[in-house]
Amino acid sequence: MLENDWVYVNGARMRVAELEFLTHQLQLEYSRELDARRGVVNRLIGWLDQH
Protein backbone atom coordinates (compact mmCIF):
# COMPACT_ATOMS: atom_id res chain seq x y z
CA MET A 1 0.00 0.00 0.00
CA LEU A 2 1.15 3.48 -0.80
CA GLU A 3 0.33 6.68 1.03
CA ASN A 4 -3.13 8.25 1.13
CA ASP A 5 -5.07 5.09 0.22
CA TRP A 6 -3.25 4.47 -3.07
CA VAL A 7 -2.25 0.91 -4.05
CA TYR A 8 -0.60 -0.75 -7.02
CA VAL A 9 -2.59 -3.50 -8.73
CA ASN A 10 -0.92 -5.30 -11.64
CA GLY A 11 1.27 -2.27 -12.19
CA ALA A 12 -1.60 0.22 -12.14
CA ARG A 13 -1.96 2.76 -9.36
CA MET A 14 -5.47 3.23 -7.97
CA ARG A 15 -7.26 4.26 -4.84
CA VAL A 16 -8.42 1.59 -2.40
CA ALA A 17 -12.04 2.73 -2.88
CA GLU A 18 -11.74 2.21 -6.65
CA LEU A 19 -10.27 -1.24 -6.10
CA GLU A 20 -13.13 -2.14 -3.75
CA PHE A 21 -15.71 -0.89 -6.26
CA LEU A 22 -14.13 -2.74 -9.19
CA THR A 23 -13.80 -5.91 -7.11
CA HIS A 24 -17.50 -5.73 -6.25
CA GLN A 25 -18.41 -5.19 -9.92
CA LEU A 26 -16.28 -8.16 -10.95
CA GLN A 27 -17.92 -10.36 -8.33
CA LEU A 28 -21.37 -9.36 -9.61
CA GLU A 29 -20.42 -10.12 -13.22
CA TYR A 30 -18.93 -13.47 -12.22
CA SER A 31 -22.06 -14.36 -10.25
CA ARG A 32 -24.33 -13.44 -13.19
CA GLU A 33 -22.21 -15.51 -15.58
CA LEU A 34 -22.27 -18.48 -13.21
CA ASP A 35 -26.06 -18.22 -12.88
CA ALA A 36 -26.40 -18.08 -16.67
CA ARG A 37 -24.27 -21.21 -17.07
CA ARG A 38 -26.32 -23.02 -14.46
CA GLY A 39 -29.47 -22.03 -16.34
CA VAL A 40 -28.12 -23.49 -19.58
CA VAL A 41 -27.14 -26.72 -17.85
CA ASN A 42 -30.51 -26.99 -16.12
CA ARG A 43 -32.38 -26.42 -19.40
CA LEU A 44 -30.25 -29.10 -21.07
CA ILE A 45 -30.94 -31.54 -18.24
CA GLY A 46 -34.66 -30.79 -18.48
CA TRP A 47 -34.62 -31.31 -22.23
CA LEU A 48 -32.74 -34.60 -21.87
CA ASP A 49 -35.24 -35.79 -19.25
CA GLN A 50 -38.08 -35.21 -21.72
CA HIS A 51 -36.46 -37.16 -24.57
CSV table of C-alpha atoms in Angstrom, one decimal:
chain,number,residue,atom,x,y,z
A,1,MET,CA,0.0,0.0,0.0
A,2,LEU,CA,1.1,3.5,-0.8
A,3,GLU,CA,0.3,6.7,1.0
A,4,ASN,CA,-3.1,8.2,1.1
A,5,ASP,CA,-5.1,5.1,0.2
A,6,TRP,CA,-3.2,4.5,-3.1
A,7,VAL,CA,-2.3,0.9,-4.1
A,8,TYR,CA,-0.6,-0.7,-7.0
A,9,VAL,CA,-2.6,-3.5,-8.7
A,10,ASN,CA,-0.9,-5.3,-11.6
A,11,GLY,CA,1.3,-2.3,-12.2
A,12,ALA,CA,-1.6,0.2,-12.1
A,13,ARG,CA,-2.0,2.8,-9.4
A,14,MET,CA,-5.5,3.2,-8.0
A,15,ARG,CA,-7.3,4.3,-4.8
A,16,VAL,CA,-8.4,1.6,-2.4
A,17,ALA,CA,-12.0,2.7,-2.9
A,18,GLU,CA,-11.7,2.2,-6.7
A,19,LEU,CA,-10.3,-1.2,-6.1
A,20,GLU,CA,-13.1,-2.1,-3.8
A,21,PHE,CA,-15.7,-0.9,-6.3
A,22,LEU,CA,-14.1,-2.7,-9.2
A,23,THR,CA,-13.8,-5.9,-7.1
A,24,HIS,CA,-17.5,-5.7,-6.2
A,25,GLN,CA,-18.4,-5.2,-9.9
A,26,LEU,CA,-16.3,-8.2,-11.0
A,27,GLN,CA,-17.9,-10.4,-8.3
A,28,LEU,CA,-21.4,-9.4,-9.6
A,29,GLU,CA,-20.4,-10.1,-13.2
A,30,TYR,CA,-18.9,-13.5,-12.2
A,31,SER,CA,-22.1,-14.4,-10.2
A,32,ARG,CA,-24.3,-13.4,-13.2
A,33,GLU,CA,-22.2,-15.5,-15.6
A,34,LEU,CA,-22.3,-18.5,-13.2
A,35,ASP,CA,-26.1,-18.2,-12.9
A,36,ALA,CA,-26.4,-18.1,-16.7
A,37,ARG,CA,-24.3,-21.2,-17.1
A,38,ARG,CA,-26.3,-23.0,-14.5
A,39,GLY,CA,-29.5,-22.0,-16.3
A,40,VAL,CA,-28.1,-23.5,-19.6
A,41,VAL,CA,-27.1,-26.7,-17.9
A,42,ASN,CA,-30.5,-27.0,-16.1
A,43,ARG,CA,-32.4,-26.4,-19.4
A,44,LEU,CA,-30.2,-29.1,-21.1
A,45,ILE,CA,-30.9,-31.5,-18.2
A,46,GLY,CA,-34.7,-30.8,-18.5
A,47,TRP,CA,-34.6,-31.3,-22.2
A,48,LEU,CA,-32.7,-34.6,-21.9
A,49,ASP,CA,-35.2,-35.8,-19.3
A,50,GLN,CA,-38.1,-35.2,-21.7
A,51,HIS,CA,-36.5,-37.2,-24.6
